[in-house]
CSV table of C-alpha atoms and ligand atoms in Angstrom, one decimal:
chain,number,residue,atom,x,y,z
A,1,MET,CA,2.4,19.8,-18.9
A,2,THR,CA,0.1,17.2,-20.1
A,3,ASP,CA,1.1,14.0,-19.5
A,4,ARG,CA,0.4,11.5,-22.3
A,5,THR,CA,0.4,8.4,-20.1
A,6,ILE,CA,-2.8,9.1,-18.7
A,7,ASP,CA,-4.6,9.9,-21.9
A,8,PRO,CA,-7.9,8.0,-21.2
A,9,ALA,CA,-8.1,7.6,-24.9
A,10,LEU,CA,-4.9,5.6,-25.0
A,11,THR,CA,-5.3,1.5,-25.8
A,12,SER,CA,-2.6,-1.1,-25.9
A,13,TRP,CA,-2.2,-3.6,-28.6
A,14,ILE,CA,-2.4,-6.0,-25.5
A,15,GLU,CA,-6.1,-6.6,-25.0
A,16,VAL,CA,-6.8,-5.3,-21.4
A,17,ALA,CA,-10.4,-6.3,-20.3
A,18,ARG,CA,-12.6,-2.9,-19.4
A,19,ASP,CA,-12.4,-4.2,-15.7
A,20,SER,CA,-8.8,-4.9,-15.1
A,21,ASP,CA,-6.8,-3.3,-12.6
A,22,PHE,CA,-4.0,-2.8,-15.1
A,23,PRO,CA,-4.9,-0.9,-18.2
A,24,ILE,CA,-2.3,1.3,-20.1
A,25,GLN,CA,-2.6,4.1,-18.1
A,26,ASN,CA,-1.8,2.1,-15.1
A,27,LEU,CA,1.6,0.7,-15.5
A,28,PRO,CA,2.6,-0.5,-11.9
A,29,TYR,CA,6.1,-1.4,-11.1
A,30,GLY,CA,6.9,-5.2,-9.3
A,31,VAL,CA,9.4,-7.4,-9.1
A,32,PHE,CA,9.3,-11.1,-10.3
A,33,THR,CA,10.7,-14.0,-10.8
A,34,PRO,CA,9.2,-15.7,-14.3
A,35,ALA,CA,10.4,-19.3,-13.0
A,36,PRO,CA,11.8,-20.9,-9.6
A,37,GLU,CA,15.4,-20.9,-11.0
A,38,LYS,CA,15.4,-17.4,-12.7
A,39,PRO,CA,16.6,-14.2,-11.3
A,40,ALA,CA,14.1,-12.0,-10.0
A,41,ARG,CA,13.5,-8.8,-12.5
A,42,VAL,CA,11.6,-5.5,-12.7
A,43,GLY,CA,8.6,-5.7,-14.5
A,44,VAL,CA,5.3,-3.7,-15.3
A,45,ALA,CA,1.7,-4.9,-15.0
A,46,ILE,CA,-0.3,-4.5,-18.3
A,47,GLY,CA,-3.8,-6.5,-18.6
A,48,ASP,CA,-3.3,-10.3,-17.6
A,49,TYR,CA,0.2,-10.0,-18.4
A,50,VAL,CA,3.9,-8.7,-16.9
A,51,LEU,CA,6.1,-7.1,-19.1
A,52,ASP,CA,9.8,-7.8,-18.2
A,53,LEU,CA,11.9,-4.3,-18.4
A,54,ALA,CA,15.2,-6.3,-18.3
A,55,ALA,CA,14.7,-8.0,-21.0
A,56,LEU,CA,13.5,-4.9,-22.9
A,57,HIS,CA,16.6,-3.0,-21.5
A,58,GLU,CA,18.8,-5.6,-22.8
A,59,ALA,CA,17.1,-5.4,-26.2
A,60,GLY,CA,18.0,-1.5,-26.3
A,61,ALA,CA,14.4,-0.5,-25.7
A,62,PHE,CA,15.6,2.4,-23.2
A,63,HIS,CA,18.3,3.9,-25.1
A,64,THR,CA,16.5,7.2,-25.4
A,65,THR,CA,16.0,7.3,-21.6
A,66,PRO,CA,18.2,8.6,-18.7
A,67,ILE,CA,18.7,4.9,-17.8
A,68,ALA,CA,20.3,4.2,-21.1
A,69,GLY,CA,23.7,3.3,-19.6
A,70,GLU,CA,22.6,0.9,-16.7
A,71,ASN,CA,20.1,-2.1,-16.5
A,72,LEU,CA,18.2,-0.9,-13.6
A,73,PHE,CA,15.5,-3.4,-14.5
A,74,ALA,CA,18.1,-6.3,-13.9
A,75,ARG,CA,17.9,-6.0,-10.0
A,76,GLU,CA,16.0,-8.0,-7.6
A,77,VAL,CA,14.6,-4.6,-6.1
A,78,LEU,CA,13.2,-1.3,-7.5
A,79,ASN,CA,15.5,0.9,-5.2
A,80,ASP,CA,18.0,1.8,-7.7
A,81,PHE,CA,15.3,2.9,-10.0
A,82,MET,CA,13.4,4.9,-7.4
A,83,ALA,CA,16.5,6.8,-6.3
A,84,ARG,CA,16.6,8.5,-9.9
A,85,GLY,CA,13.7,10.6,-9.2
A,86,PRO,CA,10.8,12.0,-11.0
A,87,GLU,CA,12.2,13.2,-14.4
A,88,THR,CA,14.0,9.5,-15.1
A,89,TRP,CA,10.6,8.0,-13.9
A,90,ASP,CA,8.5,10.2,-16.2
A,91,ALA,CA,10.9,9.5,-19.0
A,92,VAL,CA,10.9,5.7,-18.7
A,93,ARG,CA,6.9,5.6,-17.8
A,94,GLY,CA,6.7,7.8,-21.2
A,95,ARG,CA,8.7,5.0,-23.1
A,96,ILE,CA,7.0,2.1,-21.8
A,97,SER,CA,3.6,3.7,-22.6
A,98,GLU,CA,5.0,4.3,-26.1
A,99,LEU,CA,5.9,1.0,-26.5
A,100,LEU,CA,2.6,-0.8,-25.3
A,101,ARG,CA,0.4,1.8,-27.4
A,102,THR,CA,-2.0,0.1,-30.0
A,103,ASP,CA,-0.1,2.4,-33.0
A,104,ASN,CA,3.2,1.5,-32.0
A,105,PRO,CA,4.8,-1.7,-33.9
A,106,GLU,CA,8.5,-1.8,-32.4
A,107,LEU,CA,7.2,-4.4,-29.9
A,108,ARG,CA,3.8,-5.3,-31.2
A,109,ASP,CA,5.7,-6.5,-34.3
A,110,ASN,CA,8.9,-7.8,-32.9
A,111,ARG,CA,7.8,-11.4,-32.1
A,112,ILE,CA,11.2,-12.6,-30.7
A,113,LEU,CA,11.3,-10.0,-28.3
A,114,ARG,CA,7.7,-9.7,-27.3
A,115,ASP,CA,7.9,-13.9,-26.6
A,116,ARG,CA,11.2,-13.0,-24.6
A,117,ALA,CA,9.7,-10.0,-22.6
A,118,LEU,CA,5.9,-10.9,-22.1
A,119,PHE,CA,4.7,-13.4,-19.6
A,120,ARG,CA,1.4,-14.1,-18.3
A,121,ARG,CA,0.6,-12.8,-14.7
A,122,GLU,CA,-0.6,-16.0,-13.1
A,123,GLN,CA,2.7,-17.8,-14.3
A,124,VAL,CA,5.2,-15.9,-12.2
A,125,THR,CA,5.6,-15.4,-8.5
A,126,MET,CA,5.9,-11.9,-7.4
A,127,GLN,CA,8.7,-10.7,-5.0
A,128,MET,CA,8.9,-7.8,-2.5
A,129,PRO,CA,9.3,-4.6,-4.8
A,130,ALA,CA,11.9,-2.9,-2.7
A,131,ALA,CA,14.4,-3.0,0.3
A,132,VAL,CA,12.9,-1.4,2.6
A,133,GLY,CA,15.2,0.5,5.1
A,134,ASP,CA,12.7,2.3,7.1
A,135,TYR,CA,9.1,2.0,7.7
A,136,ILE,CA,6.5,4.4,9.3
A,137,ASP,CA,2.9,3.8,10.2
A,138,PHE,CA,0.7,6.9,10.6
A,139,TYR,CA,-2.8,7.0,12.2
A,140,SER,CA,-4.3,9.4,9.6
A,141,SER,CA,-7.7,8.7,9.7
A,142,ARG,CA,-9.9,10.7,11.8
A,143,GLU,CA,-12.7,8.4,12.0
A,144,HIS,CA,-10.3,5.6,12.8
A,145,ALA,CA,-8.7,7.5,15.6
A,146,THR,CA,-12.0,8.1,17.2
A,147,ASN,CA,-13.4,4.8,16.8
A,148,ALA,CA,-10.1,3.0,18.4
A,149,GLY,CA,-9.8,6.1,21.2
A,150,SER,CA,-13.8,5.6,22.0
A,151,LEU,CA,-12.9,2.0,22.4
A,152,PHE,CA,-9.4,2.3,24.3
A,153,ARG,CA,-9.5,5.7,25.7
A,154,ASP,CA,-12.6,7.6,26.5
A,155,PRO,CA,-15.0,8.2,24.0
A,156,LYS,CA,-15.5,11.7,25.1
A,157,ASN,CA,-11.9,12.3,24.7
A,158,ALA,CA,-11.4,10.0,21.8
A,159,LEU,CA,-8.7,12.0,19.9
A,160,PRO,CA,-5.9,12.4,21.7
A,161,PRO,CA,-4.9,16.2,22.3
A,162,ASN,CA,-2.1,16.2,19.7
A,163,TRP,CA,-4.0,14.3,17.0
A,164,LEU,CA,-5.3,17.3,15.3
A,165,TYR,CA,-1.9,19.2,15.5
A,166,LEU,CA,0.5,16.5,14.1
A,167,PRO,CA,0.0,13.3,12.1
A,168,ILE,CA,1.0,10.9,14.5
A,169,GLY,CA,3.1,8.0,13.6
A,170,TYR,CA,5.6,5.5,14.7
A,171,HIS,CA,8.4,3.8,13.2
A,172,GLY,CA,7.9,-0.2,12.4
A,173,ARG,CA,9.8,-2.9,11.8
A,174,ALA,CA,10.9,-3.1,8.4
A,175,GLY,CA,12.1,-6.8,8.4
A,176,SER,CA,8.3,-7.8,9.1
A,177,LEU,CA,6.8,-6.5,5.6
A,178,ASP,CA,6.5,-9.1,3.3
A,179,VAL,CA,4.8,-9.0,-0.1
A,180,SER,CA,1.1,-10.6,-0.6
A,181,PRO,CA,0.2,-13.5,-0.6
A,182,ALA,CA,1.3,-14.0,3.0
A,183,GLN,CA,1.2,-16.9,5.5
A,184,VAL,CA,0.9,-14.8,8.6
A,185,ARG,CA,1.7,-17.2,11.8
A,186,ARG,CA,-0.6,-16.2,14.8
A,187,PRO,CA,2.0,-14.7,17.5
A,188,ARG,CA,2.2,-15.5,20.8
A,189,GLY,CA,2.8,-13.0,23.6
A,190,GLN,CA,1.8,-11.4,26.7
A,191,VAL,CA,-1.7,-10.7,27.3
A,192,LYS,CA,-4.1,-10.2,29.9
A,193,PRO,CA,-7.2,-12.4,30.4
A,194,THR,CA,-9.0,-10.0,32.5
A,195,ALA,CA,-8.2,-6.2,33.3
A,196,ASP,CA,-7.2,-7.2,37.0
A,197,ALA,CA,-5.2,-10.5,36.2
A,198,PRO,CA,-1.4,-10.3,35.7
A,199,PRO,CA,-0.4,-11.2,32.0
A,200,ILE,CA,0.0,-14.9,30.9
A,201,PHE,CA,1.9,-16.0,27.8
A,202,ALA,CA,-0.5,-17.2,25.1
A,203,PRO,CA,-1.3,-16.9,21.2
A,204,THR,CA,-3.4,-13.6,20.7
A,205,SER,CA,-6.9,-14.4,20.6
A,206,ARG,CA,-7.8,-10.9,19.2
A,207,LEU,CA,-6.3,-11.0,15.6
A,208,ASP,CA,-6.8,-8.1,13.2
A,209,PHE,CA,-6.0,-6.9,10.2
A,210,GLU,CA,-5.9,-2.9,9.6
A,211,LEU,CA,-6.7,-1.5,5.8
A,212,GLU,CA,-4.0,0.9,4.7
A,213,ILE,CA,-2.1,2.4,1.9
A,214,GLY,CA,1.5,2.6,1.9
A,215,PHE,CA,3.7,5.1,-0.1
A,216,PHE,CA,7.0,4.5,-1.1
A,217,VAL,CA,9.9,7.1,-1.0
A,218,GLY,CA,11.7,7.4,-4.0
A,219,VAL,CA,14.0,9.8,-4.1
A,220,GLY,CA,15.9,10.4,-0.4
A,221,ASN,CA,16.8,13.6,1.1
A,222,ARG,CA,20.2,14.5,3.2
A,223,ALA,CA,20.0,14.3,6.9
A,224,GLY,CA,19.1,17.5,8.3
A,225,ASN,CA,17.4,18.8,5.3
A,226,PRO,CA,13.3,18.3,5.7
A,227,ILE,CA,11.3,17.6,2.8
A,228,SER,CA,8.6,20.7,2.5
A,229,THR,CA,4.9,20.0,1.3
A,230,ALA,CA,5.9,21.8,-1.9
A,231,GLU,CA,8.7,19.2,-3.1
A,232,ALA,CA,7.2,15.9,-1.1
A,233,ALA,CA,5.3,14.8,-4.2
A,234,LYS,CA,8.6,14.7,-5.9
A,235,TYR,CA,9.9,12.4,-3.4
A,236,ILE,CA,7.0,9.8,-3.7
A,237,PHE,CA,7.4,7.1,-6.2
A,238,GLY,CA,4.0,5.0,-6.1
A,239,ALA,CA,1.6,3.3,-3.5
A,240,VAL,CA,0.3,-0.2,-2.6
A,241,LEU,CA,-2.3,-1.9,-0.3
A,242,LEU,CA,-0.9,-2.5,3.4
A,243,ASN,CA,-2.5,-4.8,5.6
A,244,ASP,CA,-0.9,-4.1,9.4
A,245,TRP,CA,-1.7,-7.3,11.0
A,246,SER,CA,-2.5,-6.4,14.5
A,247,ALA,CA,-2.5,-8.7,17.8
A,248,ARG,CA,-5.1,-6.0,19.7
A,249,ASP,CA,-4.7,-8.1,22.9
A,250,ILE,CA,-0.6,-7.7,23.1
A,251,GLN,CA,-0.9,-4.5,21.6
A,252,GLN,CA,-3.4,-3.4,24.5
A,253,TRP,CA,-1.2,-4.7,27.1
A,254,GLU,CA,2.4,-3.2,25.9
A,255,TYR,CA,1.4,0.0,24.0
A,256,GLN,CA,1.7,2.5,26.7
A,257,PRO,CA,4.1,4.7,26.9
A,258,LEU,CA,6.1,4.2,24.1
A,259,GLY,CA,4.0,2.8,21.4
A,260,PRO,CA,3.1,-0.2,19.5
A,261,PHE,CA,5.5,-3.0,19.3
A,262,LEU,CA,5.2,-6.7,19.3
A,263,GLY,CA,1.5,-6.5,18.5
A,264,LYS,CA,2.7,-5.2,15.4
A,265,SER,CA,6.0,-6.5,14.2
A,266,PHE,CA,5.2,-9.8,13.7
A,267,ALA,CA,4.0,-9.3,9.8
A,268,THR,CA,2.9,-6.6,7.8
A,269,SER,CA,1.7,-7.3,4.0
A,270,ILE,CA,1.7,-5.2,1.0
A,271,SER,CA,0.7,-6.0,-2.3
A,272,PRO,CA,3.3,-6.4,-5.3
A,273,TRP,CA,2.4,-3.9,-7.8
A,274,VAL,CA,3.5,-0.3,-6.8
A,275,VAL,CA,1.3,1.6,-8.6
A,276,PRO,CA,3.1,4.9,-9.6
A,277,LEU,CA,2.0,8.5,-8.5
A,278,ALA,CA,1.8,9.3,-12.0
A,279,ALA,CA,-1.0,7.4,-12.6
A,280,LEU,CA,-2.7,8.3,-9.3
A,281,MET,CA,-2.6,12.4,-10.3
A,282,PRO,CA,-6.1,12.6,-12.2
A,283,PHE,CA,-7.7,10.9,-9.1
A,284,ARG,CA,-6.4,13.4,-6.4
A,285,VAL,CA,-9.6,15.3,-4.4
A,286,ALA,CA,-9.7,17.8,-1.7
A,287,GLY,CA,-8.9,16.7,1.7
A,288,PRO,CA,-11.2,17.4,4.6
A,289,ILE,CA,-10.8,21.3,6.3
A,290,GLN,CA,-8.4,21.1,8.9
A,291,GLU,CA,-9.4,22.9,11.8
A,292,PRO,CA,-7.6,24.1,13.7
A,293,PRO,CA,-5.5,25.4,11.0
A,294,VAL,CA,-2.3,23.4,10.6
A,295,LEU,CA,1.2,25.0,11.7
A,296,PRO,CA,2.7,26.4,8.8
A,297,TYR,CA,5.2,23.4,7.7
A,298,LEU,CA,2.1,21.1,7.4
A,299,ARG,CA,0.6,23.6,4.9
A,300,TYR,CA,0.0,22.5,1.5
A,301,ALA,CA,-1.3,23.5,-2.0
A,302,GLY,CA,-3.6,22.0,-4.2
A,303,GLU,CA,-5.6,18.7,-3.9
A,304,TRP,CA,-3.7,16.1,-2.4
A,305,ASN,CA,-6.2,13.5,-1.1
A,306,PHE,CA,-6.8,10.7,-3.4
A,307,ALA,CA,-10.1,9.0,-4.4
A,308,ILE,CA,-9.4,5.3,-4.0
A,309,ASP,CA,-12.1,2.5,-3.3
A,310,LEU,CA,-11.3,0.2,-0.6
A,311,GLU,CA,-12.4,-3.2,0.1
A,312,VAL,CA,-11.7,-5.9,2.6
A,313,TRP,CA,-13.0,-9.6,2.1
A,314,LEU,CA,-13.0,-12.1,4.3
A,315,LYS,CA,-12.8,-16.0,3.7
A,316,THR,CA,-12.8,-18.9,6.4
A,317,ALA,CA,-11.4,-22.3,5.7
A,318,ALA,CA,-14.8,-23.9,6.2
A,319,ILE,CA,-16.6,-21.9,3.5
A,320,THR,CA,-15.7,-21.0,0.1
A,321,GLU,CA,-17.7,-17.9,-0.3
A,322,ALA,CA,-15.9,-14.7,0.8
A,323,THR,CA,-17.7,-12.3,2.8
A,324,ARG,CA,-17.4,-8.3,2.2
A,325,LEU,CA,-16.4,-6.6,5.5
A,326,THR,CA,-15.5,-3.0,4.4
A,327,SER,CA,-16.0,-1.0,1.5
A,328,THR,CA,-14.7,2.3,1.8
A,329,ASN,CA,-12.5,5.4,0.3
A,330,PHE,CA,-9.2,6.9,0.9
A,331,ARG,CA,-10.5,10.4,0.2
A,332,ASN,CA,-11.2,11.4,3.6
A,333,LEU,CA,-8.0,10.7,4.8
A,334,TYR,CA,-7.2,13.7,7.5
A,335,TRP,CA,-3.5,14.2,6.9
A,336,ASN,CA,-2.3,13.6,3.4
A,337,PRO,CA,1.1,12.0,2.2
A,338,LEU,CA,2.7,15.3,1.4
A,339,GLN,CA,1.9,16.5,4.9
A,340,GLN,CA,3.0,13.0,6.3
A,341,LEU,CA,6.4,13.2,4.5
A,342,ALA,CA,6.9,16.5,5.7
A,343,HIS,CA,6.5,15.9,9.2
A,344,ALA,CA,8.5,12.7,9.4
A,345,THR,CA,11.6,14.8,8.2
A,346,ILE,CA,10.8,18.2,10.2
A,347,ASN,CA,13.5,17.3,12.4
A,348,GLY,CA,15.9,16.5,9.5
A,349,ALA,CA,15.3,12.6,9.7
A,350,ARG,CA,16.7,11.1,6.5
A,351,MET,CA,14.4,8.9,4.2
A,352,ARG,CA,16.2,6.9,1.8
A,353,PRO,CA,15.0,5.3,-1.4
A,354,GLY,CA,12.6,2.5,-0.6
A,355,ASP,CA,11.5,3.6,2.6
A,356,LEU,CA,7.9,3.0,3.1
A,357,PHE,CA,5.2,5.1,5.0
A,358,ALA,CA,1.7,3.6,5.7
A,359,SER,CA,-1.3,5.9,6.0
A,360,GLY,CA,-3.0,4.3,9.2
A,361,THR,CA,-6.4,2.3,9.4
A,362,VAL,CA,-8.4,3.8,6.7
A,363,SER,CA,-11.8,3.9,8.2
A,364,GLY,CA,-15.3,5.7,7.3
A,365,ALA,CA,-18.2,7.4,9.2
A,366,THR,CA,-20.3,4.3,8.5
A,367,PRO,CA,-20.7,0.6,9.8
A,368,GLY,CA,-19.8,-1.0,6.5
A,369,SER,CA,-16.9,1.5,6.1
A,370,LEU,CA,-14.7,0.5,8.9
A,371,GLY,CA,-11.1,-0.4,8.5
A,372,SER,CA,-10.2,-2.9,11.3
A,373,MET,CA,-12.1,-5.6,13.4
A,374,LEU,CA,-11.8,-3.9,16.4
A,375,GLU,CA,-13.9,-1.3,15.0
A,376,ILE,CA,-16.6,-3.9,13.1
A,377,SER,CA,-16.5,-5.9,16.2
A,378,ARG,CA,-16.4,-3.0,18.9
A,379,ASN,CA,-13.4,-5.0,20.5
A,380,GLY,CA,-15.4,-8.5,20.2
A,381,GLN,CA,-18.6,-7.3,21.7
A,382,GLU,CA,-20.8,-7.5,18.3
A,383,PRO,CA,-19.8,-10.7,16.3
A,384,ILE,CA,-19.6,-10.1,12.6
A,385,MET,CA,-21.8,-12.6,10.7
A,386,LEU,CA,-20.2,-13.9,7.9
A,387,ALA,CA,-21.7,-15.8,4.6
A,388,GLY,CA,-22.3,-19.5,5.4
A,389,GLY,CA,-23.2,-19.1,8.8
A,390,GLU,CA,-19.7,-18.4,10.4
A,391,SER,CA,-19.2,-15.6,12.6
A,392,ARG,CA,-16.3,-13.7,13.8
A,393,CYS,CA,-14.7,-11.0,16.5
A,394,TYR,CA,-11.1,-11.4,15.4
A,395,LEU,CA,-9.6,-13.6,12.7
A,396,GLU,CA,-9.3,-17.6,13.2
A,397,ASP,CA,-6.6,-20.1,12.2
A,398,GLY,CA,-7.3,-20.4,8.2
A,399,ASP,CA,-9.0,-17.2,7.6
A,400,THR,CA,-7.9,-15.1,4.7
A,401,VAL,CA,-7.9,-11.6,4.1
A,402,THR,CA,-8.0,-9.8,0.9
A,403,MET,CA,-8.0,-6.2,0.3
A,404,ARG,CA,-8.8,-4.3,-3.0
A,405,GLY,CA,-8.3,-0.9,-4.2
A,406,TRP,CA,-8.9,0.9,-7.3
A,407,CYS,CA,-9.4,4.6,-8.6
A,408,GLU,CA,-12.5,4.6,-11.5
A,409,GLY,CA,-12.8,7.5,-14.0
A,410,GLY,CA,-12.2,8.3,-17.4
A,411,GLY,CA,-13.5,5.1,-18.6
A,412,TYR,CA,-10.9,2.9,-16.9
A,413,ARG,CA,-9.6,2.0,-13.5
A,414,ILE,CA,-6.3,1.9,-11.9
A,415,GLY,CA,-6.1,-1.0,-9.8
A,416,PHE,CA,-3.6,-1.8,-7.0
A,417,GLY,CA,-4.5,-5.8,-7.7
A,418,GLU,CA,-4.9,-7.5,-4.3
A,419,CYS,CA,-3.2,-7.6,-0.8
A,420,THR,CA,-3.9,-11.2,1.0
A,421,GLY,CA,-3.0,-13.1,3.5
A,422,THR,CA,-3.9,-16.1,5.6
A,423,ILE,CA,-3.8,-17.1,9.1
A,424,LEU,CA,-1.4,-20.1,10.3
A,425,PRO,CA,-2.3,-21.7,13.8
A,426,ALA,CA,0.2,-20.2,16.2
A,427,ARG,CA,3.7,-22.5,17.1
A,428,ALA,CA,3.0,-25.3,19.5
B,1,MN,MN1,-1.4,0.7,11.4
C-alpha cells in the first residue's frame, strides 16, 4: 500500500520554506495554547504555522474519518487519539494532508475557518504533548555504552556482559518530563569530592545532557501480553527529541546496584512536536549486524533503524554565538525501537497510550559525534573550547543546550524542531 502523505511531490497551499522542518510530508502533532487564557488543544505544524485540529473537527472537517463522533483534539493531551491505533491515525493523517494540499480548496478558500484554525507558530505556547504514565530510558548506542563503560568501568570490559544480549533499560520518572523550552534547576545531592572521601551534600558540578530520541507508545497492550517485534510498529505513535539531563557526580555515587535515581530524575526534556511514525517510514535503514545473534523474541524482519541527523548546540550566558558540540546520526543504534518495545513487554508488562521510551544517549564513533559532555570532555579531563573563548567540561549556570534532528531526502526534510533547555543556578 502506498502512503500518499509522504509523496515527495506533494505541496501545500501554505508556503513552506525548502529548509523547513515541517513540510506537508511531516505533519507532526503537538498540544498548544493559542493565548494564555485559552484552553489547550491539538494541532499539527505546517511551515511557520500551527493548524488547530480541534477547530477543524468542530467545523466538521473530520466527518469522514473514524473520529467523526468525538473531538479528540479538543483535549489537553494526545493520549485519547494515540489510543485509537494506526488505522485511525492513518485516516486522520490522510485527511489533514488532503486539506493542506495545494489543489484542495476546502480549507484554502474558506477564509473564516482558515482564520480560526491557523496560528503562527511563534505566537502559540507549546505544552506537553501527552500525559506520560511510564517512561523508560534505554542504553542502546554501542558507541555510547562503550565510551561510558570505559570511563566508569574498565576500557577492556567497557560493555557489561549482558549488553549484546538485551537492550538494557531502566524505568525513569515520568513526573520529571517537561516540554521544551525548559528551565532546568541545577540539582543538589550527594557527591564525592574525591574517591576516598565520604560524600558531601552540594550542587552537582557535573551537569550534563544526553542526546536521545524518544518514542511514544500509541496503543497499549493488555497485561500479560507481550508485544512482538512483528507487531511493535503498530503500537508506536511517533518520535520526539529527548534530553536526558544527568548529574554525573550524583549518578556515579548512587547508581550501584539498582541503576540511576536522583542523578536523572530532576529533569528530562522533550521537543513539543511528535513526528508520526508514518513520516519517518521513508527514512528507515538497516541496523548494525547483531553478533552474537539475538534470542528469537528480539529478532525482527526488515529495516527498522532510522536515519535521523542529530545535532547539539551550546550557548553560554555571556556569548551570543552558539557552538556545535555534536553532529551524529541515529542510524547506527544497536537496538532498534521494535526490539526495545518487544523487550520491555516480554515479561507481560503493560504499556499504556502516552508511555514514552527513549533510545539512550546517541553517540557515533568519531570525536565530533558524541552525545554527552561526559564523553566529549572525557569526564572532565579535556575541556571543550567554545566559540568566543570560553571552555566547558560540564554545563554552567546560564548555559542553553539545543538539540535538533531531521531526516533529509526526496527534496524535503522531516524535522523534529528543537529541544532546548537553560540551566538555572542551584537553590540557595
Ligand atoms: Mn539516558
